[in-house]
Short mmCIF file of C-alpha atoms in Angstrom, two decimals:
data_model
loop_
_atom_site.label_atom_id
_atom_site.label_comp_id
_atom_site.label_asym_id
_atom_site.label_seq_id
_atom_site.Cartn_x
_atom_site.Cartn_y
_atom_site.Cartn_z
CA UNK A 264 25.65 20.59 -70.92
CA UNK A 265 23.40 21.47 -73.89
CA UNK A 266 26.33 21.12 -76.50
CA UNK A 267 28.08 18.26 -74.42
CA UNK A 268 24.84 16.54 -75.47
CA UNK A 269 24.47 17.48 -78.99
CA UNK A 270 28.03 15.74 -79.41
CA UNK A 271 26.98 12.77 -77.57
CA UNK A 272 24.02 12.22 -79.25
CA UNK A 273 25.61 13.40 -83.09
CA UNK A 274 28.09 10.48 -82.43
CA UNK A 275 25.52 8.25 -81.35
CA UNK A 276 23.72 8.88 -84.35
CA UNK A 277 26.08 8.59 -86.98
CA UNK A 278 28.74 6.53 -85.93
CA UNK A 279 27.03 3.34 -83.72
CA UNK A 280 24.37 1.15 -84.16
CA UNK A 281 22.99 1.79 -80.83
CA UNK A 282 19.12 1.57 -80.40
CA UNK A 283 19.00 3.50 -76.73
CA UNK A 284 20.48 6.43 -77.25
CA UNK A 285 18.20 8.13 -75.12
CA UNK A 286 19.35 5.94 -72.24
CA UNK A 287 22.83 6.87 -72.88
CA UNK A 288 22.24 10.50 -72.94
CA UNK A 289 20.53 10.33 -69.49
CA UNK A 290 23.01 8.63 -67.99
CA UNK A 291 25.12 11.72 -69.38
CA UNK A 292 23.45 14.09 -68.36
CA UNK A 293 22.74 12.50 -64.63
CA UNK A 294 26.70 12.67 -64.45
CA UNK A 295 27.02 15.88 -65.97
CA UNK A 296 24.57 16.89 -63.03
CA UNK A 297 25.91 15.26 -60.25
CA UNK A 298 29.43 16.32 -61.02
CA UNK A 299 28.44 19.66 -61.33
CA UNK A 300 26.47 19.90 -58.55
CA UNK A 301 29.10 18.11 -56.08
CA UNK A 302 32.38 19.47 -57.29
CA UNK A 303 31.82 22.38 -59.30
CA UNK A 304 29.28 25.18 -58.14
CA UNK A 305 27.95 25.99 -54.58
CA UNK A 306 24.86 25.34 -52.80
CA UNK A 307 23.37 28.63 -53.39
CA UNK A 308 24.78 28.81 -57.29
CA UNK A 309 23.41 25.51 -57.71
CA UNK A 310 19.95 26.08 -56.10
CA UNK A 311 19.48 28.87 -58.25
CA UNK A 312 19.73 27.22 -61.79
CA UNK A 313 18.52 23.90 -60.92
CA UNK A 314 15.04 24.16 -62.39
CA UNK A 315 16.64 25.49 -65.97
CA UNK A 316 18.83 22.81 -66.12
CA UNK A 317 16.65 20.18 -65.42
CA UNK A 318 14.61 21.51 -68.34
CA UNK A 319 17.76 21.19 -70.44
CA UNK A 320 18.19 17.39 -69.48
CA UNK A 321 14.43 16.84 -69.88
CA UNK A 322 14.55 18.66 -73.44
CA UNK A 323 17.78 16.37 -74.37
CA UNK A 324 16.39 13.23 -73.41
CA UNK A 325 13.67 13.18 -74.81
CA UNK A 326 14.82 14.56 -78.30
CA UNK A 327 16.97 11.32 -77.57
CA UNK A 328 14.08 8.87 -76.71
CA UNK A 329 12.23 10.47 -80.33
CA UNK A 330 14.62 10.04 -82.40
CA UNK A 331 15.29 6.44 -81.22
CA UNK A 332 11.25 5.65 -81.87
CA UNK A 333 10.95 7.59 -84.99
CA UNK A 334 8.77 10.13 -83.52
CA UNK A 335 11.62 12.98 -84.70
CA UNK A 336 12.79 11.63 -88.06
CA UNK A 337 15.28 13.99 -89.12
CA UNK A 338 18.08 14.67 -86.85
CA UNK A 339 18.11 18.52 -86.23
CA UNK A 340 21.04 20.26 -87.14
CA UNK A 341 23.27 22.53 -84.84
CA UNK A 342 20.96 25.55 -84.74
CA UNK A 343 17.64 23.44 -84.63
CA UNK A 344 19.01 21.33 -81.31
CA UNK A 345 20.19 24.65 -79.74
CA UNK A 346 17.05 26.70 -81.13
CA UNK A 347 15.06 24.39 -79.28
CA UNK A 348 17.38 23.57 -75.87
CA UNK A 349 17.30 27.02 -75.20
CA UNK A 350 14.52 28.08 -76.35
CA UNK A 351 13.72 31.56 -75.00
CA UNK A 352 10.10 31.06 -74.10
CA UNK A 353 11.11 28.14 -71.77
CA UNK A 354 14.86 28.13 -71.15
CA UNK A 355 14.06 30.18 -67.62
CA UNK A 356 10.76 29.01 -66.08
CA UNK A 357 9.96 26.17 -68.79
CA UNK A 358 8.00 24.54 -69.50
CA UNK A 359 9.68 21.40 -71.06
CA UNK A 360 8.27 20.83 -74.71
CA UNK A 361 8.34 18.13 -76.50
CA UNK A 362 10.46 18.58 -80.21
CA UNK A 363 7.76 18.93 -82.29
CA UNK A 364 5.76 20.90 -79.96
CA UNK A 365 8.65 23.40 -80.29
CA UNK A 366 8.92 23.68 -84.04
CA UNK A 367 5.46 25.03 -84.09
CA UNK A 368 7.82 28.61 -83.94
CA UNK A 369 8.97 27.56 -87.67
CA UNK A 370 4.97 27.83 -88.80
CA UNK A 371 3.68 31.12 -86.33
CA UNK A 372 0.29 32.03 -86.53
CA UNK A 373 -1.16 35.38 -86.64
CA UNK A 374 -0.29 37.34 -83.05
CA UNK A 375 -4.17 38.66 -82.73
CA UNK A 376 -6.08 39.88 -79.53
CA UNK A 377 -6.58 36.37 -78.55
CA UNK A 378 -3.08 35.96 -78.56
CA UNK A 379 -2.53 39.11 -75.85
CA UNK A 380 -5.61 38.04 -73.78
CA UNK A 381 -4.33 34.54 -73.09
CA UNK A 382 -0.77 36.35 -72.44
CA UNK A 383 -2.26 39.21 -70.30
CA UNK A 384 -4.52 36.41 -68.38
CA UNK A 385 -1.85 34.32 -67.15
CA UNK A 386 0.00 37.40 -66.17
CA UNK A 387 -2.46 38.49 -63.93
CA UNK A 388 -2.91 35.02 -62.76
CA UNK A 389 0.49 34.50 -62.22
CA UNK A 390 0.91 37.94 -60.23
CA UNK A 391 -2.25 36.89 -57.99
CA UNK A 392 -0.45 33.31 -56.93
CA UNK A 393 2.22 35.53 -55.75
CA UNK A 394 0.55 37.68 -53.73
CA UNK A 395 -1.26 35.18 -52.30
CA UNK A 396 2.48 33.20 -51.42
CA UNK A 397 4.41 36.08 -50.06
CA UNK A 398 1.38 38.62 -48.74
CA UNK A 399 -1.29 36.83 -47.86
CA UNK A 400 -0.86 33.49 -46.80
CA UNK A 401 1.62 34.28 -44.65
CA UNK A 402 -0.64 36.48 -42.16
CA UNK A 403 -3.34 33.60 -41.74
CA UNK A 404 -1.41 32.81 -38.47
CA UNK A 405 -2.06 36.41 -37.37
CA UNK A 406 -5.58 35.51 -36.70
CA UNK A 407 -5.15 33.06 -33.73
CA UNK A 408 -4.60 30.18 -35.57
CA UNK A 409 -1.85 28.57 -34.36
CA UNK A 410 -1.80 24.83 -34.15
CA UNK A 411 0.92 23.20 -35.57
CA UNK A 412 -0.85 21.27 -38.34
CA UNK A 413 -2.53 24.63 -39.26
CA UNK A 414 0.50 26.54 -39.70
CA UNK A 415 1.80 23.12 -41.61
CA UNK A 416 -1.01 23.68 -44.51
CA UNK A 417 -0.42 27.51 -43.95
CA UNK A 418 3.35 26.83 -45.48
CA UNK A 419 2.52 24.10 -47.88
CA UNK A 420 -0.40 26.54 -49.04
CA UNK A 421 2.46 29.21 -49.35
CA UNK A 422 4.78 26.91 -51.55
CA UNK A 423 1.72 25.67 -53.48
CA UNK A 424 0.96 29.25 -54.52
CA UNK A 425 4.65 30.03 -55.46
CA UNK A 426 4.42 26.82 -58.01
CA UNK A 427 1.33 28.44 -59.05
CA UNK A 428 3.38 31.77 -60.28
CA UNK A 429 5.67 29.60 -61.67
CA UNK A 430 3.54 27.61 -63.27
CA UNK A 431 1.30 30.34 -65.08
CA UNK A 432 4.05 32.65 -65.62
CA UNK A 433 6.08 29.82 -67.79
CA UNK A 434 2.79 30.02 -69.55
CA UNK A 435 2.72 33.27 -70.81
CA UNK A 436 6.73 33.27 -71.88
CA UNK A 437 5.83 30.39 -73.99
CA UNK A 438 2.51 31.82 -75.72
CA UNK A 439 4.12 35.25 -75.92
CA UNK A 440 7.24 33.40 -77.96
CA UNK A 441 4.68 31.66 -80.29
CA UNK A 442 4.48 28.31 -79.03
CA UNK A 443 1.37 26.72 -77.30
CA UNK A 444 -1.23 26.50 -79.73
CA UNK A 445 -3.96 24.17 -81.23
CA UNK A 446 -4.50 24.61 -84.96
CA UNK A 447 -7.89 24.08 -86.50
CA UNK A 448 -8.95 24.67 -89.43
CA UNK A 449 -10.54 28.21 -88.82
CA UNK A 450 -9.48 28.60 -85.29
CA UNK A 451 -6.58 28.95 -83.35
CA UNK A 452 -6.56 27.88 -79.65
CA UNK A 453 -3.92 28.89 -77.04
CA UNK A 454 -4.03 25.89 -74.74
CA UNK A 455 -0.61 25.74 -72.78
CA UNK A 456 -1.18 24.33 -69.36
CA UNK A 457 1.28 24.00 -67.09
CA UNK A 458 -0.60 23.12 -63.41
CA UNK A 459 -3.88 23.06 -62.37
CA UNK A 460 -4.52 24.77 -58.96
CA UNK A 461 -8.42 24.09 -58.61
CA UNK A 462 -6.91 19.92 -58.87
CA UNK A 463 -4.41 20.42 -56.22
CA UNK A 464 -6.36 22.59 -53.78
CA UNK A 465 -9.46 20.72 -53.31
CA UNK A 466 -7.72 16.93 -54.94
CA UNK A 467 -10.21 13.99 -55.35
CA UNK A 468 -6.63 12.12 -54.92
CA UNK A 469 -3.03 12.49 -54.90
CA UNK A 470 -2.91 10.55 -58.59
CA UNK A 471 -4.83 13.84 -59.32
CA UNK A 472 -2.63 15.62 -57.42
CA UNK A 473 0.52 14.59 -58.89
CA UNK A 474 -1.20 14.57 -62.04
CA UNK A 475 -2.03 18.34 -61.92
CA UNK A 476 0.91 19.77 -60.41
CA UNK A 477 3.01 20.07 -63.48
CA UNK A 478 1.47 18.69 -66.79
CA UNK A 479 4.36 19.03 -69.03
CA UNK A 480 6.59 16.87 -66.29
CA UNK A 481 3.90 14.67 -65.96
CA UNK A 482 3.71 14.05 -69.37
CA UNK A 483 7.67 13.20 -70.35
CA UNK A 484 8.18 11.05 -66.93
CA UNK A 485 4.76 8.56 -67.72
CA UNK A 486 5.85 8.62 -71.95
CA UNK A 487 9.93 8.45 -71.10
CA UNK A 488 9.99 6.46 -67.90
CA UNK A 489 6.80 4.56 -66.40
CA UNK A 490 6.05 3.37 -69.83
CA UNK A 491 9.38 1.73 -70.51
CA UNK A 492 9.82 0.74 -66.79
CA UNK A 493 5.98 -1.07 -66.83
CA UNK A 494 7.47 -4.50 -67.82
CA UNK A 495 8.93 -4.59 -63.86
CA UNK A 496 5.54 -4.45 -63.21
CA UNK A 497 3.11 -1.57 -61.75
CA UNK A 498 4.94 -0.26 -58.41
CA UNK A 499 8.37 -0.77 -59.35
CA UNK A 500 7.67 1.53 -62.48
CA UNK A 501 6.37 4.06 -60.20
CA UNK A 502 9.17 4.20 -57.64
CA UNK A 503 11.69 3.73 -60.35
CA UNK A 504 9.47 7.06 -62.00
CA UNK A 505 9.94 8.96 -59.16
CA UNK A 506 13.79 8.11 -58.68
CA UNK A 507 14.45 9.59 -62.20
CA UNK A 508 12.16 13.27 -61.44
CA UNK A 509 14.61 12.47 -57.79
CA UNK A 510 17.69 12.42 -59.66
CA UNK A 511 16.72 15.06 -62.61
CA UNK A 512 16.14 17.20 -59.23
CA UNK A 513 19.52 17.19 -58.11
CA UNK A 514 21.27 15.51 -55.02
CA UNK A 515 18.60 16.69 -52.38
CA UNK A 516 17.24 14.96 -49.55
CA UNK A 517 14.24 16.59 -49.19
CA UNK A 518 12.78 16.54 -52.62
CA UNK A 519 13.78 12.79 -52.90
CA UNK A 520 12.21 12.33 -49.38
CA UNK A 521 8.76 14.05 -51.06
CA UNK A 522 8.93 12.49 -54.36
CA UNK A 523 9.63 8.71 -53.37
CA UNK A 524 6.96 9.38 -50.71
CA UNK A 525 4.60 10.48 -53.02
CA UNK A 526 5.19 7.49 -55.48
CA UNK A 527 4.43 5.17 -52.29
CA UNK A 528 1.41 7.12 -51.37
CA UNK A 529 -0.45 7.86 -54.70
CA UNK A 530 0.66 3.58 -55.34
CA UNK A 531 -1.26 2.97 -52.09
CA UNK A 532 -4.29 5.51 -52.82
CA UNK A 533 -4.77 4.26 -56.07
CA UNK A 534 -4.87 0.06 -55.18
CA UNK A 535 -7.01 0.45 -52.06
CA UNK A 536 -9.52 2.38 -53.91
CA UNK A 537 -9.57 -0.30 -56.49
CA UNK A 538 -9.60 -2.58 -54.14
CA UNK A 539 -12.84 -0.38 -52.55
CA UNK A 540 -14.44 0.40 -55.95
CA UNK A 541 -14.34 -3.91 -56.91
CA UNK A 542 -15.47 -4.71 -53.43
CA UNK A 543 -19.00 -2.54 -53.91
CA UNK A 544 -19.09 -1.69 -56.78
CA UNK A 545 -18.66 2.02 -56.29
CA UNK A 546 -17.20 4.94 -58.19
CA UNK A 547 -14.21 5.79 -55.72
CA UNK A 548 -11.06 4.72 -57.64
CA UNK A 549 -8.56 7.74 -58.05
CA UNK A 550 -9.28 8.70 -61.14
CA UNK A 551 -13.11 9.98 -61.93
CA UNK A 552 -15.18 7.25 -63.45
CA UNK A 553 -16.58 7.85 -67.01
CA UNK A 554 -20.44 8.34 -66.86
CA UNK A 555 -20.56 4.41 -68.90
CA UNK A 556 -18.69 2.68 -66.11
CA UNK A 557 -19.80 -0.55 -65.07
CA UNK A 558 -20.22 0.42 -60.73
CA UNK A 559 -23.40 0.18 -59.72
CA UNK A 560 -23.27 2.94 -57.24
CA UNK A 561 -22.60 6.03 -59.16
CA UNK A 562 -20.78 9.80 -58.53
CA UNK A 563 -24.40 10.46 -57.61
CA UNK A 564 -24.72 8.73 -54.62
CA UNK A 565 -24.60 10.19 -51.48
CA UNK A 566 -22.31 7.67 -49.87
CA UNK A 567 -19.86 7.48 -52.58
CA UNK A 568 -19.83 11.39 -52.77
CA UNK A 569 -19.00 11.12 -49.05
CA UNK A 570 -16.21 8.65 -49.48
CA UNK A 571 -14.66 10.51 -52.37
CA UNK A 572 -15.18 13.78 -50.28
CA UNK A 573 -13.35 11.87 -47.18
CA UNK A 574 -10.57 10.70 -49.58
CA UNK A 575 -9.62 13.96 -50.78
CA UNK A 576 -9.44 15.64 -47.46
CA UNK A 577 -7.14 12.86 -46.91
CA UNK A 578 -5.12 14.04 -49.88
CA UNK A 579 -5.07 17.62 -47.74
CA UNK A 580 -3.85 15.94 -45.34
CA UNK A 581 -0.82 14.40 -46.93
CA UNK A 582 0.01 17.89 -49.06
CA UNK A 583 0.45 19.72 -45.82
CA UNK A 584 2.63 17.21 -44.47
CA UNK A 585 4.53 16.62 -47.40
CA UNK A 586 4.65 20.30 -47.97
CA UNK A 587 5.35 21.83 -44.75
CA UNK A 588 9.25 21.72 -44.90
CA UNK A 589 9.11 24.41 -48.11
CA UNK A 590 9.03 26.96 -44.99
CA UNK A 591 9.97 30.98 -46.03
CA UNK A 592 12.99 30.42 -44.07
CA UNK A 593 15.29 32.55 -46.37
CA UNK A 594 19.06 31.08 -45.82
CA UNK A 595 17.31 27.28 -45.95
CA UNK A 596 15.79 28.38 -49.11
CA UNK A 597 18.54 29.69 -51.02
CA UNK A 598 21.19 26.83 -50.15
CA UNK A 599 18.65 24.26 -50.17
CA UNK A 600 16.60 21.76 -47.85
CA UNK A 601 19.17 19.85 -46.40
CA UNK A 602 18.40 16.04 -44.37
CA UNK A 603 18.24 17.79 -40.89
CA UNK A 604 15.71 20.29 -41.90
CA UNK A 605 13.47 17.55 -43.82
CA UNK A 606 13.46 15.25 -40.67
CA UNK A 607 12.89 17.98 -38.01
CA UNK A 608 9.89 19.53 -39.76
CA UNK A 609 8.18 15.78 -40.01
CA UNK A 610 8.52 14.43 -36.79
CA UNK A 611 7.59 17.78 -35.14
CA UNK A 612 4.45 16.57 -36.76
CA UNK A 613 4.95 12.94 -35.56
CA UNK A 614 5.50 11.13 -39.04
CA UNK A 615 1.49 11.30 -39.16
CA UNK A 616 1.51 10.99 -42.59
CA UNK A 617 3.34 8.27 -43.09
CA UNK A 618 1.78 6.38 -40.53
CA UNK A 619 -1.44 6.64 -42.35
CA UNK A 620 -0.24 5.73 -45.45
CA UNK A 621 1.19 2.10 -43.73
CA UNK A 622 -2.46 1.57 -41.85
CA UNK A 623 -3.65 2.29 -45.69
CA UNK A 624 -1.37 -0.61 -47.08
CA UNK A 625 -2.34 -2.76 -43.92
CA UNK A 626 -5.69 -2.42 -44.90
CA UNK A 627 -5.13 -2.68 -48.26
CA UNK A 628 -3.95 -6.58 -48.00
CA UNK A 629 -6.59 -7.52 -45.18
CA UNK A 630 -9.19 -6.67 -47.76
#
């Protein structure tokens, strides 16, 4: 896919006038994809090397989208494009980079003891999330604890943890390969962040949530997508946001099931707080305030640290629903979450969640 790309977007560049060619390479690569995924390899083949090829398309799309904004000026050659599509610091567990992130590796800075603490660190913090998915978690039920929406958060918690080891262990392949950094003038900073668990286990919302669960992604699909999709207006960017991470996923039911849920429910969170933070004047919208807002009831106050308290224990609520179908069952796992599976696991908890979210919207246009 990686050179199929390069072609496309070498003929795009010098032989048509085209302004989108970063349209016209998604739409490639979303074929490229689906074809792939339908005709060519297996279920288990294809479950495996999902998440490095959506890093590919990511990495070639948005190459695409820079060079038709002038944010990459130069079109790389041969070895630049494929230097940086597979990339070895991110070509297995990612993260995606942005072009010029990635030619920090043509300027390196000095591999000192900083450098090999900030490796070493997310290495042990990566090790630790696993533990915690396959060892520990696990056993909570052990201890009497067996109501269903218990064991629900006890497998969301589970998958959560995995993303974590993901997450820091893309990290430290990326700052061991030289890229990550933030140049001053006497000081060099390895910064890289990929998730942020202390966001997404104790969430003031699911905006934060989604927010915090993978930075990078997070990043390309609000700068690539919401931002162009914004003049259909504010909810229709968001679903149409969530489609595209859908699609980039692959043809699976369950993580388009999560993802366009999601884009409903942090769409819903996020206007009936506004519509709660207008009404008095309070410092609940989804986002944290800054300290010169204009609310007259601040974090400070007791009531609004209750209702921010209440929302994100709401936003618990939803990740353990949304989360519970990522079970450890083995053969599900390596062929992938079928429609069956998705649907059984959410109405043995009796769509709760999405229930709640449809009161929320109720409420949202009484008020």
């Amino acid at each position: 896919m990686g050179v199929l790309g390069y072609v496309v977007l070498w003929f795009l560049h010098n032989y048509t006038d085209i302004r989108y060619k970063g349209a016209v390479l998604a739409f490639v690569c979303v074929l490229f994809l689906i074809i792939w995924e339908v005709f060519i390899v297996d279920n288990v083949q294809w479950h495996r090397i999902r998440g490095a090829q959506l890093i590919l398309a990511m990495k070639m799309i948005s190459l695409a989208i820079d060079l038709d904004q002038g944010t990459v000026v130069e079109f790389p050659n041969p070895l630049q494009y494929l230097g940086y599509c597979y990339f070895v610091g991110s070509v297995i567990f990612g993260p995606w980079l942005r072009y010029k992130d990635y030619c920090q590796v043509e300027n390196p800075v000095d591999m000192n003891v900083s450098w090999i603490w900030e490796v070493l660190k997310r290495c042990v913090k990566s090790v630790i999330c696993l533990n915690m998915s396959v060892c520990i978690i696990p056993i909570m039920s052990t201890f009497g604890a067996t109501h269903k929406w218990f064991l629900a958060y006890q497998d969301a918690m589970s998958f959560r943890f995995s993303h974590y080891f993901i997450s820091f262990m893309s990290e430290a392949s990326c700052i061991t390969a030289g890229v990550g950094f933030t140049q001053s003038e006497n000081d060099v900073t390895w910064d890289l962040s990929v998730a942020k668990p202390m966001n997404i286990e104790m969430p003031r919302s699911l905006v934060e949530v989604v927010t915090s669960w993978n930075l990078p992604m997070h990043t390309f699909l609000k700068n690539y997508i919401f931002k162009t999709a914004r003049t259909l207006g504010t909810f229709p960017a968001i679903i149409l946001t969530y489609a595209a991470s859908a699609i980039l996923h692959g043809l699976n039911f369950q993580l388009a099931a999560v993802l366009l849920s999601l884009g409903f429910y942090s769409y819903v969170e996020y206007v009936l707080r506004k519509r709660l933070s207008e009404i008095f004047s309070a410092c609940v919208l989804a986002k944290k305030c800054n300290p010169d807002c204009t609310h007259r009831h601040k974090e400070t106050s007791i009531i609004v640290f209750v209702a921010n308290l209440l929302f994100g224990f709401l936003a618990v609520f939803h990740l353990a629903y949304l989360g519970v179908m990522f079970d450890s069952n083995s053969q599900a796992q390596e062929e992938g979450y079928n429609m069956g599976h998705t649907l059984g696991k959410w109405s043995q908890l009796d769509y709760a969640s999405h229930y709640v979210v449809l009161c929320s919207f109720i409420f949202y246009k009484l008020i």
